[in-house]
Amino acid sequence: MFQAHSRPCDDGVATFFKTDKFQLKDYEVFGFNEMLGEVIRLDQFENRNEHNERQGQYTVLQDLKSGKEIVVVNVHLIFNFWREPDMHSIQAAMFFRQLYKVLPESAKHSTAWIVCGDFNMKPSFPAYELVKNGQLSESSVEKLRPGKYAYPSLTENKVMTNSERNGVVHEQLRKSISHPLKYSNSAYKVVLGSEPKFTHYEFNDIFQEVFGFDMMKDTLDYIWFSSDLLQANAVLEMVDEEMIKPFRACPNRYFPSDHLALKACFQFHDNDDSAYSSE
């Protein structure tokens, strides 16, 4: 199942599943601006925030062996964190809030879930803390104020020029930059003890203008899961950087995307026969 983003591009989000293991129970797509428009006036933003539109894909599957349901979410957050860090975090919060709404009303805390995607956030970013903990510390909330902190100088100490916009999201929705899901954990962090050294490896001349460097090698992609109901048993080892260097960066003839594949194997805590993988 594929869902294109609401903009003139061919990219989007897609979810595939094995029909001999799962039955499709429900499928819904929610647009970020649709959700944002329910809590704040979109006419406060340039072009009603169309440049930040993204689609979240929510697929409810039933395991044919155990009969248990699992919600699989696929998202792709904005790559605009250096200009709109508050918008970046509220986007993450709203997609996770929507997941809570999608979970069955009678089984909010007993339905397993997995959220995969390109989050465009480093482990040191406030958005990572938000996804992991469901809320932000006060110091992290302050880092969402546009113009006050230079991105990505939180980790790289690069001097950048930030947008001087007023921080509408930061001021009006700071209490909404949270989500109610507990036990949110990253599969790679759980299995390996740390996130991969990188999941994105790209050379781009535009980066030089924006960031002051032309090579971006960062950890931006994740597989999050409900660790109270699912056990992460294994993950696909990240490709060795030495295999990429001869080609300078990605994509290339062997790696078709600037983002590299992640894969994790899960099982329900109380059923040893229900192991399956997520990519």
Tab-separated table of C-alpha atoms in Angstrom:
chain	number	residue	atom	x	y	z
A	1	MET	CA	0.000	0.000	0.000
A	2	PHE	CA	1.450	3.334	-1.081
A	3	GLN	CA	0.452	6.860	-0.128
A	4	ALA	CA	2.014	9.853	-1.874
A	5	HIS	CA	2.618	13.066	0.017
A	6	SER	CA	0.286	15.915	-0.882
A	7	ARG	CA	2.751	17.837	-3.006
A	8	PRO	CA	4.054	17.650	-6.595
A	9	CYS	CA	6.453	14.760	-5.953
A	10	ASP	CA	6.396	11.018	-6.453
A	11	ASP	CA	7.671	10.174	-2.980
A	12	GLY	CA	5.512	9.023	-0.123
A	13	VAL	CA	5.137	6.183	2.379
A	14	ALA	CA	4.388	2.504	1.772
A	15	THR	CA	3.685	-0.569	3.885
A	16	PHE	CA	3.995	-4.172	2.730
A	17	PHE	CA	2.942	-7.278	4.651
A	18	LYS	CA	2.863	-11.046	4.109
A	19	THR	CA	-0.680	-12.217	3.502
A	20	ASP	CA	0.134	-15.716	4.752
A	21	LYS	CA	0.959	-14.265	8.178
A	22	PHE	CA	-1.315	-11.249	8.540
A	23	GLN	CA	-4.822	-10.166	7.674
A	24	LEU	CA	-5.542	-6.521	6.900
A	25	LYS	CA	-8.102	-5.236	9.405
A	26	ASP	CA	-8.024	-1.498	8.771
A	27	TYR	CA	-6.092	1.138	6.872
A	28	GLU	CA	-6.143	4.913	7.276
A	29	VAL	CA	-4.075	7.867	6.111
A	30	PHE	CA	-3.863	11.159	7.993
A	31	GLY	CA	-2.340	14.362	6.662
A	32	PHE	CA	-0.217	16.446	9.010
A	33	ASN	CA	-1.821	19.753	8.060
A	34	GLU	CA	-5.255	18.221	8.509
A	35	MET	CA	-4.340	17.320	12.089
A	36	LEU	CA	-2.542	20.619	12.698
A	37	GLY	CA	-5.551	22.557	11.417
A	38	GLU	CA	-7.674	21.052	14.184
A	39	VAL	CA	-5.645	22.822	16.873
A	40	ILE	CA	-4.261	25.953	15.204
A	41	ARG	CA	-5.213	28.278	12.337
A	42	LEU	CA	-3.232	27.329	9.228
A	43	ASP	CA	-3.591	30.807	7.731
A	44	GLN	CA	-0.924	31.922	10.205
A	45	PHE	CA	1.615	30.094	8.041
A	46	GLU	CA	2.968	30.829	4.602
A	47	ASN	CA	0.808	29.060	1.971
A	48	ARG	CA	-1.163	27.475	4.813
A	49	ASN	CA	1.886	25.358	5.663
A	50	GLU	CA	1.657	23.358	2.418
A	51	HIS	CA	5.459	23.072	2.229
A	52	ASN	CA	5.379	20.979	5.417
A	53	GLU	CA	2.593	18.606	4.417
A	54	ARG	CA	3.259	14.943	5.121
A	55	GLN	CA	1.084	11.824	5.230
A	56	GLY	CA	1.043	9.281	8.043
A	57	GLN	CA	0.031	5.762	7.031
A	58	TYR	CA	-1.707	3.612	9.682
A	59	THR	CA	-2.188	-0.095	8.932
A	60	VAL	CA	-3.959	-2.426	11.370
A	61	LEU	CA	-2.931	-6.060	10.902
A	62	GLN	CA	-4.069	-9.230	12.639
A	63	ASP	CA	-1.572	-12.004	13.273
A	64	LEU	CA	-3.164	-15.145	11.809
A	65	LYS	CA	-1.600	-17.458	14.408
A	66	SER	CA	-2.361	-15.624	17.624
A	67	GLY	CA	-5.271	-13.462	16.501
A	68	LYS	CA	-3.557	-10.438	18.024
A	69	GLU	CA	-3.643	-7.099	16.290
A	70	ILE	CA	-0.745	-4.761	15.638
A	71	VAL	CA	-0.753	-1.233	14.238
A	72	VAL	CA	2.058	-0.425	11.808
A	73	VAL	CA	2.709	3.245	11.085
A	74	ASN	CA	4.864	4.653	8.306
A	75	VAL	CA	5.916	8.308	8.399
A	76	HIS	CA	8.363	10.703	6.773
A	77	LEU	CA	8.958	13.888	8.755
A	78	ILE	CA	10.002	17.206	7.243
A	79	PHE	CA	13.620	17.942	6.405
A	80	ASN	CA	13.276	21.511	7.583
A	81	PHE	CA	14.353	21.200	11.199
A	82	TRP	CA	17.038	23.888	10.880
A	83	ARG	CA	14.411	26.535	10.008
A	84	GLU	CA	11.341	25.208	11.822
A	85	PRO	CA	12.456	23.016	14.725
A	86	ASP	CA	9.133	23.522	16.497
A	87	MET	CA	7.175	22.429	13.412
A	88	HIS	CA	9.398	19.355	13.139
A	89	SER	CA	8.642	18.282	16.716
A	90	ILE	CA	4.915	19.003	16.597
A	91	GLN	CA	4.765	16.855	13.466
A	92	ALA	CA	6.329	13.926	15.336
A	93	ALA	CA	3.988	14.514	18.279
A	94	MET	CA	0.857	14.598	16.137
A	95	PHE	CA	1.650	11.413	14.241
A	96	PHE	CA	2.161	9.603	17.563
A	97	ARG	CA	-0.968	11.197	19.034
A	98	GLN	CA	-2.907	9.956	16.042
A	99	LEU	CA	-1.540	6.469	16.635
A	100	TYR	CA	-3.040	6.560	20.128
A	101	LYS	CA	-6.413	7.491	18.597
A	102	VAL	CA	-6.161	4.669	16.054
A	103	LEU	CA	-5.543	2.061	18.765
A	104	PRO	CA	-8.804	0.267	19.673
A	105	GLU	CA	-10.722	2.156	22.348
A	106	SER	CA	-11.004	-0.940	24.530
A	107	ALA	CA	-7.355	-1.915	24.045
A	108	LYS	CA	-5.332	1.302	24.121
A	109	HIS	CA	-2.652	-0.295	26.263
A	110	SER	CA	-2.819	-3.866	24.990
A	111	THR	CA	-2.448	-3.394	21.229
A	112	ALA	CA	1.114	-3.573	19.941
A	113	TRP	CA	2.433	-0.978	17.523
A	114	ILE	CA	5.453	-0.228	15.346
A	115	VAL	CA	6.344	3.155	13.843
A	116	CYS	CA	8.865	3.134	10.996
A	117	GLY	CA	10.219	5.964	8.942
A	118	ASP	CA	12.575	8.733	8.010
A	119	PHE	CA	12.282	11.030	11.014
A	120	ASN	CA	14.989	13.465	9.885
A	121	MET	CA	16.179	13.734	13.476
A	122	LYS	CA	19.421	12.841	15.190
A	123	PRO	CA	19.382	11.081	18.574
A	124	SER	CA	20.480	14.383	20.124
A	125	PHE	CA	17.502	16.340	18.752
A	126	PRO	CA	14.484	17.308	20.885
A	127	ALA	CA	12.184	15.343	18.552
A	128	TYR	CA	14.008	12.117	19.477
A	129	GLU	CA	13.470	12.842	23.175
A	130	LEU	CA	9.812	13.534	22.421
A	131	VAL	CA	9.241	10.233	20.615
A	132	LYS	CA	11.112	8.280	23.292
A	133	ASN	CA	9.654	9.896	26.420
A	134	GLY	CA	6.369	11.347	25.211
A	135	GLN	CA	7.357	14.820	26.362
A	136	LEU	CA	10.204	17.319	26.373
A	137	SER	CA	12.271	18.788	29.149
A	138	GLU	CA	12.013	22.551	29.515
A	139	SER	CA	15.490	23.007	28.055
A	140	SER	CA	14.504	20.975	24.988
A	141	VAL	CA	11.324	23.012	24.557
A	142	GLU	CA	13.471	26.142	24.452
A	143	LYS	CA	15.589	24.598	21.709
A	144	LEU	CA	12.498	24.538	19.527
A	145	ARG	CA	12.341	28.320	19.443
A	146	PRO	CA	13.217	29.380	15.874
A	147	GLY	CA	16.149	31.775	15.727
A	148	LYS	CA	17.366	31.082	19.259
A	149	TYR	CA	19.343	27.946	18.441
A	150	ALA	CA	21.284	27.311	15.255
A	151	TYR	CA	20.579	23.968	13.652
A	152	PRO	CA	22.278	21.567	13.422
A	153	SER	CA	24.649	23.296	15.842
A	154	LEU	CA	23.095	21.360	18.734
A	155	THR	CA	25.594	18.648	17.893
A	156	GLU	CA	28.035	20.035	15.357
A	157	ASN	CA	28.714	23.603	16.477
A	158	LYS	CA	28.220	24.965	12.965
A	159	VAL	CA	27.348	28.628	12.560
A	160	MET	CA	24.095	28.959	10.655
A	161	THR	CA	21.493	31.596	9.942
A	162	ASN	CA	18.083	30.635	11.249
A	163	SER	CA	14.725	31.749	10.047
A	164	GLU	CA	13.476	34.770	11.978
A	165	ARG	CA	9.816	33.789	11.904
A	166	ASN	CA	7.857	34.200	15.117
A	167	GLY	CA	7.652	30.584	16.202
A	168	VAL	CA	3.872	30.263	16.041
A	169	VAL	CA	3.924	26.571	16.914
A	170	HIS	CA	6.374	27.053	19.767
A	171	GLU	CA	4.306	29.779	21.409
A	172	GLN	CA	0.790	28.435	20.839
A	173	LEU	CA	1.251	24.677	20.955
A	174	ARG	CA	4.130	24.017	23.311
A	175	LYS	CA	1.817	22.032	25.603
A	176	SER	CA	0.750	19.907	22.628
A	177	ILE	CA	4.298	18.835	21.817
A	178	SER	CA	3.783	15.530	23.612
A	179	HIS	CA	2.119	12.157	23.135
A	180	PRO	CA	0.456	9.658	25.533
A	181	LEU	CA	2.158	6.450	24.363
A	182	LYS	CA	4.342	4.726	26.923
A	183	TYR	CA	7.124	2.200	26.387
A	184	SER	CA	8.245	3.781	23.115
A	185	ASN	CA	11.659	2.362	22.250
A	186	SER	CA	13.941	2.206	19.241
A	187	ALA	CA	14.608	-1.347	18.020
A	188	TYR	CA	18.252	-0.641	17.198
A	189	LYS	CA	18.896	1.043	20.542
A	190	VAL	CA	17.327	-1.894	22.403
A	191	VAL	CA	19.144	-4.647	20.500
A	192	LEU	CA	22.543	-3.004	19.953
A	193	GLY	CA	22.661	-0.603	22.884
A	194	SER	CA	22.968	2.400	20.565
A	195	GLU	CA	21.569	3.754	17.340
A	196	PRO	CA	23.459	3.059	14.083
A	197	LYS	CA	26.371	5.409	13.370
A	198	PHE	CA	24.469	6.556	10.319
A	199	THR	CA	21.396	5.695	8.265
A	200	HIS	CA	21.773	8.496	5.718
A	201	TYR	CA	24.880	9.070	3.592
A	202	GLU	CA	24.560	11.768	0.963
A	203	PHE	CA	26.668	14.289	-0.933
A	204	ASN	CA	24.759	17.370	-2.060
A	205	ASP	CA	25.946	20.818	-3.155
A	206	ILE	CA	22.889	22.365	-1.520
A	207	PHE	CA	24.132	21.243	1.888
A	208	GLN	CA	27.128	23.554	1.485
A	209	GLU	CA	24.835	26.566	1.153
A	210	VAL	CA	22.582	25.559	4.040
A	211	PHE	CA	24.867	23.825	6.529
A	212	GLY	CA	28.396	24.782	5.527
A	213	PHE	CA	29.352	21.235	4.511
A	214	ASP	CA	28.495	19.152	1.451
A	215	MET	CA	28.467	15.647	2.954
A	216	MET	CA	25.692	14.579	5.304
A	217	LYS	CA	26.234	11.375	7.253
A	218	ASP	CA	23.689	11.094	10.047
A	219	THR	CA	21.311	8.801	11.892
A	220	LEU	CA	17.870	9.943	10.764
A	221	ASP	CA	15.785	6.760	10.390
A	222	TYR	CA	14.260	4.598	13.126
A	223	ILE	CA	11.983	1.688	13.944
A	224	TRP	CA	10.053	2.493	17.134
A	225	PHE	CA	7.897	-0.084	18.907
A	226	SER	CA	5.776	-0.711	22.003
A	227	SER	CA	8.340	-2.500	24.147
A	228	ASP	CA	5.787	-3.576	26.770
A	229	LEU	CA	4.037	-5.795	24.213
A	230	LEU	CA	6.744	-6.585	21.674
A	231	GLN	CA	10.262	-7.916	22.022
A	232	ALA	CA	12.935	-6.837	19.546
A	233	ASN	CA	15.033	-9.936	18.901
A	234	ALA	CA	17.410	-8.816	16.166
A	235	VAL	CA	18.213	-5.976	13.770
A	236	LEU	CA	19.964	-5.792	10.416
A	237	GLU	CA	23.537	-4.619	10.857
A	238	MET	CA	24.237	-1.283	9.206
A	239	VAL	CA	26.461	-1.450	6.146
A	240	ASP	CA	30.146	-0.723	6.773
A	241	GLU	CA	31.128	2.787	5.747
A	242	GLU	CA	34.145	1.389	3.894
A	243	MET	CA	31.729	-0.201	1.424
A	244	ILE	CA	30.272	3.214	0.587
A	245	LYS	CA	33.431	5.317	0.400
A	246	PRO	CA	34.546	4.021	-3.036
A	247	PHE	CA	31.312	5.493	-4.416
A	248	ARG	CA	31.668	8.718	-2.384
A	249	ALA	CA	28.078	8.631	-1.161
A	250	CYS	CA	24.599	7.255	-1.774
A	251	PRO	CA	22.684	6.616	-3.938
A	252	ASN	CA	24.979	4.603	-6.170
A	253	ARG	CA	24.885	1.396	-8.220
A	254	TYR	CA	24.648	-0.787	-5.098
A	255	PHE	CA	22.700	1.432	-2.716
A	256	PRO	CA	19.709	2.936	-4.567
A	257	SER	CA	18.797	5.513	-1.921
A	258	ASP	CA	20.578	8.130	0.164
A	259	HIS	CA	18.963	6.360	3.139
A	260	LEU	CA	20.080	2.848	4.045
A	261	ALA	CA	17.819	-0.066	4.940
A	262	LEU	CA	16.808	-0.834	8.521
A	263	LYS	CA	15.238	-4.118	9.563
A	264	ALA	CA	14.121	-5.538	12.899
A	265	CYS	CA	12.643	-8.858	14.033
A	266	PHE	CA	9.922	-8.798	16.702
A	267	GLN	CA	7.751	-11.207	18.614
A	268	PHE	CA	4.881	-10.810	21.035
A	269	HIS	CA	6.105	-11.114	24.604
A	270	ASP	CA	3.823	-14.018	25.476
A	271	ASN	CA	4.013	-15.971	22.208
A	272	ASP	CA	7.315	-17.463	21.077
A	273	ASP	CA	5.857	-18.574	17.734
A	274	SER	CA	4.844	-15.118	16.536
A	275	ALA	CA	8.215	-13.757	15.436
A	276	TYR	CA	8.125	-11.434	12.418
A	277	SER	CA	10.170	-8.665	10.884
A	278	SER	CA	9.683	-4.994	10.146
A	279	GLU	CA	11.638	-2.937	7.639
